[in-house]
């Protein structure tokens, strides 16, 4: 039995990198195939058998995941789908010339929910010529993110990516890159790698957005150290059950709330609210509190809808997990 890491998935056959660096195409053992939930995903550490005279390795076991991106189904009818695992850092890409703050706050929650370290990469710096706009956007993003892990980069200027490369290299991290299509993820990977490995497509004239055609996910080694995974199309990463992610993304607010006078303080009007006091004292950005309250409310709404859907389903005599 040997141990390896799934570095690529195509046509259903995981490509596994062994400790020796050798790459071997694998298939799942019958015992795993039977359990529909157990499929290796990119980043998984797996145990494989290399039977004589067999051209593929056999994945016998998938080791427990330390971090993972899970696509959940709000209706809970489908099995949650894991998209990538065992990464150390999530990089959220947004174009600096038009940061979508609503989207960013969701991306932050989803990123924190994985349990990995989180940083934001503002792309296309060359498109913002005005210094004040540049600085204002950075300030707003930092206020929302709640830390200084915000990097401004441009594909036109490879040196702008040095700090990102350094962050990934420290501790030999595996980073996952997420963000809307067209924000410049593939371009970023190409600059980090130092060559065109991810296909990018020209910006469409009409809306200034690019589209790209990367379909398979892959763990790409970087010359400066560490690895990066470009995760195209993380659509469907919804906010259901994101409470844990919200708590992690807004840990300083959760800590402040411990000192609120009322246990169930909503941090709106109550007396003795430590969270509002921090906003008034200038130690907590009002944007962060707004964003926190909005996301909590949305999460509660989704959960209420789900409880309702569940109630209707059971009344109709459709238990949640029907026997297959
Ligand atoms: P992805 O969909 O997130 O992978 O985005 P791409 O990397 O394919 O980039 C989308 C479009 O934005 C392409 O036309 C890129 O040339 C363009 N682009 C990416 N990075 C930059 C940048 O730093 N500056 C400018 N001006 N354009 C960029
Ligand atoms: Zn409070």
Short mmCIF file of C-alpha atoms and ligand atoms in Angstrom, two decimals:
data_model
loop_
_atom_site.label_atom_id
_atom_site.label_comp_id
_atom_site.label_asym_id
_atom_site.label_seq_id
_atom_site.Cartn_x
_atom_site.Cartn_y
_atom_site.Cartn_z
CA UNK A 1 0.00 0.00 0.00
CA UNK A 2 1.31 3.44 -0.91
CA UNK A 3 0.11 6.89 -0.01
CA UNK A 4 -0.39 9.69 -2.49
CA UNK A 5 -2.27 12.89 -3.24
CA UNK A 6 -4.96 13.34 -5.89
CA UNK A 7 -3.59 16.12 -8.10
CA UNK A 8 -6.03 16.00 -10.98
CA UNK A 9 -9.32 14.50 -11.95
CA UNK A 10 -10.21 13.79 -15.49
CA UNK A 11 -12.73 11.51 -16.98
CA UNK A 12 -13.41 10.16 -13.53
CA UNK A 13 -9.91 8.77 -13.06
CA UNK A 14 -7.95 10.49 -10.31
CA UNK A 15 -4.32 11.22 -11.08
CA UNK A 16 -2.32 10.49 -7.93
CA UNK A 17 1.13 11.83 -7.08
CA UNK A 18 3.17 9.42 -4.98
CA UNK A 19 5.81 10.44 -2.46
CA UNK A 20 8.45 9.70 -5.13
CA UNK A 21 6.86 12.32 -7.37
CA UNK A 22 5.60 9.68 -9.79
CA UNK A 23 2.12 10.25 -11.21
CA UNK A 24 -0.25 7.35 -11.54
CA UNK A 25 -3.74 7.12 -12.94
CA UNK A 26 -6.07 5.39 -10.49
CA UNK A 27 -9.53 3.97 -10.12
CA UNK A 28 -11.62 3.41 -7.02
CA UNK A 29 -11.72 0.05 -5.31
CA UNK A 30 -15.09 -1.71 -5.60
CA UNK A 31 -15.70 -1.22 -1.89
CA UNK A 32 -15.55 2.58 -2.41
CA UNK A 33 -17.60 2.52 -5.60
CA UNK A 34 -20.42 0.81 -3.73
CA UNK A 35 -20.60 3.64 -1.22
CA UNK A 36 -21.74 6.41 -3.50
CA UNK A 37 -20.45 9.17 -1.23
CA UNK A 38 -16.84 8.06 -1.19
CA UNK A 39 -15.13 9.52 -4.24
CA UNK A 40 -11.67 10.97 -4.18
CA UNK A 41 -11.49 14.68 -4.91
CA UNK A 42 -8.61 16.93 -5.73
CA UNK A 43 -6.35 17.30 -2.70
CA UNK A 44 -7.35 14.01 -1.12
CA UNK A 45 -4.69 11.88 0.50
CA UNK A 46 -5.33 8.35 -0.62
CA UNK A 47 -3.97 4.90 -0.06
CA UNK A 48 -3.42 3.01 -3.23
CA UNK A 49 -2.58 -0.52 -4.25
CA UNK A 50 -0.52 -1.17 -7.37
CA UNK A 51 -1.50 -4.64 -8.52
CA UNK A 52 0.90 -6.43 -10.88
CA UNK A 53 -0.07 -6.35 -14.50
CA UNK A 54 -2.70 -3.69 -13.91
CA UNK A 55 -2.14 -0.36 -15.63
CA UNK A 56 -4.06 1.68 -13.07
CA UNK A 57 -3.58 2.02 -9.35
CA UNK A 58 -6.47 1.16 -7.07
CA UNK A 59 -7.64 3.67 -4.46
CA UNK A 60 -8.37 1.59 -1.38
CA UNK A 61 -8.97 4.37 1.13
CA UNK A 62 -9.42 8.12 1.31
CA UNK A 63 -7.84 9.60 4.43
CA UNK A 64 -9.85 12.04 6.57
CA UNK A 65 -9.94 15.57 5.11
CA UNK A 66 -8.52 18.48 7.07
CA UNK A 67 -10.29 21.20 5.07
CA UNK A 68 -12.82 20.99 2.27
CA UNK A 69 -15.12 22.91 0.00
CA UNK A 70 -18.54 21.34 0.04
CA UNK A 71 -21.35 22.13 -2.32
CA UNK A 72 -24.53 21.59 -0.39
CA UNK A 73 -27.99 21.16 -1.70
CA UNK A 74 -30.48 23.46 0.05
CA UNK A 75 -33.19 20.85 -0.35
CA UNK A 76 -30.93 18.13 1.03
CA UNK A 77 -32.11 15.81 -1.68
CA UNK A 78 -28.70 15.36 -3.20
CA UNK A 79 -25.58 14.14 -1.46
CA UNK A 80 -23.28 17.06 -0.56
CA UNK A 81 -20.49 17.25 -3.10
CA UNK A 82 -16.92 17.91 -2.04
CA UNK A 83 -15.00 19.98 -4.59
CA UNK A 84 -11.49 20.06 -3.13
CA UNK A 85 -9.79 19.08 0.11
CA UNK A 86 -6.73 19.46 2.33
CA UNK A 87 -5.77 22.98 1.26
CA UNK A 88 -4.26 25.51 3.66
CA UNK A 89 -5.28 28.80 2.15
CA UNK A 90 -8.25 30.17 0.23
CA UNK A 91 -7.50 33.09 -2.08
CA UNK A 92 -10.58 35.08 -3.06
CA UNK A 93 -10.11 37.00 -6.30
CA UNK A 94 -12.07 40.16 -7.09
CA UNK A 95 -11.24 42.84 -9.66
CA UNK A 96 -10.22 46.04 -7.92
CA UNK A 97 -11.97 48.23 -10.47
CA UNK A 98 -15.35 46.76 -9.56
CA UNK A 99 -15.35 44.87 -6.30
CA UNK A 100 -18.69 43.22 -5.66
CA UNK A 101 -18.94 43.62 -1.89
CA UNK A 102 -22.10 41.54 -1.55
CA UNK A 103 -20.42 38.69 -3.29
CA UNK A 104 -17.20 39.21 -1.37
CA UNK A 105 -18.90 38.86 2.00
CA UNK A 106 -20.37 35.53 0.91
CA UNK A 107 -17.06 34.36 -0.46
CA UNK A 108 -15.45 35.24 2.87
CA UNK A 109 -17.97 33.18 4.81
CA UNK A 110 -17.60 30.19 2.50
CA UNK A 111 -13.83 30.47 2.62
CA UNK A 112 -13.76 30.66 6.42
CA UNK A 113 -16.15 27.77 6.67
CA UNK A 114 -13.55 25.48 5.13
CA UNK A 115 -11.31 26.05 8.14
CA UNK A 116 -8.39 27.24 6.01
CA UNK A 117 -6.55 30.57 6.16
CA UNK A 118 -8.20 33.26 4.02
CA UNK A 119 -6.77 36.10 1.91
CA UNK A 120 -8.18 38.40 -0.75
CA UNK A 121 -6.49 39.16 -4.05
CA UNK A 122 -7.64 42.30 -5.84
CA UNK A 123 -6.84 41.83 -9.52
CA UNK A 124 -6.40 44.07 -12.56
CA UNK A 125 -4.69 46.86 -10.59
CA UNK A 126 -3.57 48.40 -13.89
CA UNK A 127 -7.19 49.29 -14.69
CA UNK A 128 -7.39 51.72 -11.78
CA UNK A 129 -5.33 54.80 -12.51
CA UNK A 130 -6.69 57.03 -9.78
CA UNK A 131 -4.74 56.76 -6.56
CA UNK A 132 -7.69 57.78 -4.36
CA UNK A 133 -10.01 55.16 -5.85
CA UNK A 134 -7.30 52.57 -5.41
CA UNK A 135 -6.76 53.42 -1.75
CA UNK A 136 -10.43 53.81 -0.92
CA UNK A 137 -11.24 50.37 -2.36
CA UNK A 138 -8.37 48.75 -0.47
CA UNK A 139 -9.53 50.36 2.75
CA UNK A 140 -13.12 49.18 2.28
CA UNK A 141 -12.03 45.66 1.42
CA UNK A 142 -9.73 45.48 4.45
CA UNK A 143 -12.56 46.70 6.68
CA UNK A 144 -14.82 43.95 5.35
CA UNK A 145 -12.17 41.24 5.47
CA UNK A 146 -11.15 42.19 8.99
CA UNK A 147 -7.45 41.61 8.48
CA UNK A 148 -4.53 42.77 6.38
CA UNK A 149 -4.45 39.78 4.12
CA UNK A 150 -5.40 41.81 1.08
CA UNK A 151 -3.12 41.83 -1.96
CA UNK A 152 -3.39 44.02 -5.02
CA UNK A 153 -2.05 42.46 -8.19
CA UNK A 154 -1.86 42.88 -11.93
CA UNK A 155 -0.88 40.46 -14.63
CA UNK A 156 1.01 43.34 -16.23
CA UNK A 157 3.34 43.51 -13.23
CA UNK A 158 4.69 40.14 -12.05
CA UNK A 159 6.35 41.78 -9.01
CA UNK A 160 2.86 42.61 -7.71
CA UNK A 161 2.41 38.88 -7.18
CA UNK A 162 5.55 38.36 -5.12
CA UNK A 163 3.79 38.68 -1.76
CA UNK A 164 1.11 36.23 -2.83
CA UNK A 165 3.77 33.79 -4.03
CA UNK A 166 5.59 34.22 -0.72
CA UNK A 167 2.45 33.59 1.34
CA UNK A 168 1.85 30.34 -0.56
CA UNK A 169 5.50 29.30 -0.34
CA UNK A 170 5.68 29.77 3.44
CA UNK A 171 5.02 26.39 4.95
CA UNK A 172 4.66 24.88 1.48
CA UNK A 173 0.94 25.66 1.38
CA UNK A 174 -1.70 24.51 -1.02
CA UNK A 175 -3.88 27.45 -2.00
CA UNK A 176 -7.30 27.34 -3.60
CA UNK A 177 -8.25 30.21 -5.85
CA UNK A 178 -11.92 31.13 -6.02
CA UNK A 179 -13.86 33.96 -7.62
CA UNK A 180 -16.31 34.84 -10.33
CA UNK A 181 -15.44 33.89 -13.87
CA UNK A 182 -13.51 36.65 -15.62
CA UNK A 183 -11.87 38.16 -12.54
CA UNK A 184 -8.45 37.02 -13.73
CA UNK A 185 -7.85 33.76 -11.87
CA UNK A 186 -6.26 31.91 -14.77
CA UNK A 187 -4.10 34.90 -15.60
CA UNK A 188 -2.95 35.00 -12.00
CA UNK A 189 -2.03 31.33 -12.06
CA UNK A 190 -0.13 31.83 -15.31
CA UNK A 191 1.92 34.67 -13.82
CA UNK A 192 2.63 32.65 -10.67
CA UNK A 193 3.71 29.65 -12.70
CA UNK A 194 5.62 31.79 -15.15
CA UNK A 195 4.03 30.34 -18.25
CA UNK A 196 0.71 29.91 -19.97
CA UNK A 197 -0.76 26.79 -18.52
CA UNK A 198 -4.28 27.95 -17.92
CA UNK A 199 -6.18 28.95 -21.00
CA UNK A 200 -7.70 32.42 -20.80
CA UNK A 201 -10.07 33.97 -23.26
CA UNK A 202 -10.15 37.57 -24.40
CA UNK A 203 -12.53 39.94 -22.70
CA UNK A 204 -15.88 40.21 -24.43
CA UNK A 205 -16.35 43.72 -25.75
CA UNK A 206 -19.90 44.00 -24.46
CA UNK A 207 -19.37 43.59 -20.75
CA UNK A 208 -15.63 43.62 -20.26
CA UNK A 209 -15.66 40.14 -18.84
CA UNK A 210 -13.54 37.28 -19.94
CA UNK A 211 -14.56 33.67 -20.09
CA UNK A 212 -12.23 30.83 -19.79
CA UNK A 213 -12.37 27.25 -20.59
CA UNK A 214 -10.56 25.44 -17.80
CA UNK A 215 -12.67 22.46 -16.97
CA UNK A 216 -10.53 20.08 -15.03
CA UNK A 217 -9.26 21.03 -11.61
CA UNK A 218 -5.62 20.50 -10.98
CA UNK A 219 -3.06 21.05 -8.23
CA UNK A 220 -0.36 23.14 -9.85
CA UNK A 221 3.11 23.27 -8.28
CA UNK A 222 4.60 26.77 -8.16
CA UNK A 223 8.27 27.47 -8.89
CA UNK A 224 8.50 29.64 -5.77
CA UNK A 225 7.10 26.87 -3.55
CA UNK A 226 3.69 25.51 -2.62
CA UNK A 227 0.77 24.67 -4.85
CA UNK A 228 -2.30 26.33 -6.29
CA UNK A 229 -5.69 25.00 -7.36
CA UNK A 230 -7.77 27.13 -9.71
CA UNK A 231 -11.38 26.30 -8.91
CA UNK A 232 -13.49 27.32 -11.83
CA UNK A 233 -17.21 27.46 -11.38
CA UNK A 234 -17.71 27.25 -7.65
CA UNK A 235 -21.28 28.15 -8.43
CA UNK A 236 -23.73 26.62 -6.10
CA UNK A 237 -21.62 27.28 -3.06
CA UNK A 238 -24.64 28.51 -1.15
CA UNK A 239 -24.96 29.97 2.28
CA UNK A 240 -26.97 27.13 3.76
CA UNK A 241 -25.72 26.01 7.12
CA UNK A 242 -23.04 28.66 6.95
CA UNK A 243 -23.30 29.54 10.62
CA UNK A 244 -19.92 28.11 11.37
CA UNK A 245 -18.43 30.07 8.49
CA UNK A 246 -20.03 33.27 9.70
CA UNK A 247 -18.67 32.68 13.19
CA UNK A 248 -15.18 32.14 11.82
CA UNK A 249 -15.33 35.06 9.39
CA UNK A 250 -16.46 37.42 12.14
CA UNK A 251 -14.65 35.93 15.11
CA UNK A 252 -13.94 39.31 16.72
CA UNK A 253 -17.68 40.13 16.73
CA UNK A 254 -18.48 36.75 18.25
CA UNK A 255 -15.89 37.46 20.95
CA UNK A 256 -17.32 40.92 21.66
CA UNK A 257 -20.83 39.47 21.88
CA UNK A 258 -19.75 37.43 24.90
CA UNK A 259 -19.72 40.70 26.83
CA UNK A 260 -23.17 41.88 25.73
CA UNK A 261 -25.57 42.26 28.63
CA UNK A 262 -28.14 39.91 27.08
CA UNK A 263 -27.20 36.46 25.90
CA UNK A 264 -29.53 36.72 22.92
CA UNK A 265 -28.47 40.29 22.09
CA UNK A 266 -29.21 41.15 18.46
CA UNK A 267 -26.69 44.01 18.57
CA UNK A 268 -29.31 46.46 17.33
CA UNK A 269 -30.95 48.51 20.09
CA UNK A 270 -30.27 46.66 23.33
CA UNK A 271 -28.64 48.33 26.29
CA UNK A 272 -25.28 47.00 27.30
CA UNK A 273 -24.39 45.84 23.78
CA UNK A 274 -20.62 45.41 23.64
CA UNK A 275 -20.65 45.08 19.86
CA UNK A 276 -22.28 48.46 19.22
CA UNK A 277 -20.03 49.94 21.88
CA UNK A 278 -17.02 48.77 19.86
CA UNK A 279 -18.44 50.41 16.73
CA UNK A 280 -18.93 53.64 18.65
CA UNK A 281 -15.43 53.44 20.07
CA UNK A 282 -14.10 53.00 16.54
CA UNK A 283 -12.54 49.59 17.19
CA UNK A 284 -15.03 47.71 14.97
CA UNK A 285 -15.81 48.83 11.42
CA UNK A 286 -19.53 49.50 10.97
CA UNK A 287 -19.35 47.75 7.58
CA UNK A 288 -18.31 44.56 9.32
CA UNK A 289 -21.21 44.67 11.74
CA UNK A 290 -23.70 45.40 8.94
CA UNK A 291 -22.34 42.58 6.87
CA UNK A 292 -22.43 40.20 9.86
CA UNK A 293 -26.04 41.03 10.72
CA UNK A 294 -27.14 40.74 7.09
CA UNK A 295 -25.50 37.35 6.62
CA UNK A 296 -26.89 35.99 9.88
CA UNK A 297 -30.36 37.05 8.87
CA UNK A 298 -30.03 35.48 5.45
CA UNK A 299 -28.78 32.27 6.97
CA UNK A 300 -31.73 32.19 9.37
CA UNK A 301 -34.13 32.78 6.45
CA UNK A 302 -32.68 29.91 4.47
CA UNK A 303 -32.93 27.64 7.48
CA UNK A 304 -36.52 28.63 8.16
CA UNK A 305 -37.43 27.92 4.53
CA UNK A 306 -35.78 24.57 4.79
CA UNK A 307 -37.63 23.61 7.93
CA UNK A 308 -40.84 24.56 6.18
CA UNK A 309 -39.99 22.52 3.07
CA UNK A 310 -39.11 19.59 5.29
CA UNK A 311 -42.45 19.86 7.09
CA UNK A 312 -44.37 19.84 3.80
CA UNK A 313 -42.38 16.91 2.51
CA UNK A 314 -42.92 14.73 5.55
CA UNK A 315 -46.61 15.59 5.58
CA UNK A 316 -46.88 14.37 2.02
CA UNK A 317 -45.29 11.15 3.15
CA UNK A 318 -41.92 11.69 1.52
CA UNK A 319 -39.35 11.07 4.21
CA UNK A 320 -36.15 12.98 3.68
CA UNK A 321 -33.91 10.07 2.83
CA UNK A 322 -35.90 7.63 0.83
CA UNK A 323 -34.45 4.17 0.63
CA UNK A 324 -32.74 3.71 -2.72
P1 LIG B 1 -10.79 33.85 -14.90
O1 LIG B 1 -12.08 33.52 -15.57
O2 LIG B 1 -11.02 34.34 -13.51
O3 LIG B 1 -9.79 32.76 -14.95
O4 LIG B 1 -10.17 35.11 -15.68
P2 LIG B 1 -9.03 35.15 -16.81
O5 LIG B 1 -7.70 34.97 -16.19
O6 LIG B 1 -9.42 34.27 -17.93
O7 LIG B 1 -9.11 36.68 -17.23
C1 LIG B 1 -10.25 37.24 -17.81
C2 LIG B 1 -9.86 38.42 -18.64
O8 LIG B 1 -9.32 39.47 -17.82
C3 LIG B 1 -8.79 38.09 -19.67
O9 LIG B 1 -9.08 38.75 -20.87
C4 LIG B 1 -7.52 38.66 -19.08
O10 LIG B 1 -6.59 39.06 -20.05
C5 LIG B 1 -8.04 39.85 -18.30
N1 LIG B 1 -7.13 40.11 -17.17
C6 LIG B 1 -6.70 39.23 -16.24
N2 LIG B 1 -5.85 39.82 -15.37
C7 LIG B 1 -5.73 41.11 -15.75
C8 LIG B 1 -4.97 42.23 -15.27
O11 LIG B 1 -4.23 42.18 -14.29
N3 LIG B 1 -5.14 43.41 -15.94
C9 LIG B 1 -5.96 43.53 -17.01
N4 LIG B 1 -6.05 44.72 -17.59
N5 LIG B 1 -6.66 42.50 -17.50
C10 LIG B 1 -6.56 41.30 -16.90
ZN1 LIG B 2 -24.88 43.00 21.50
#
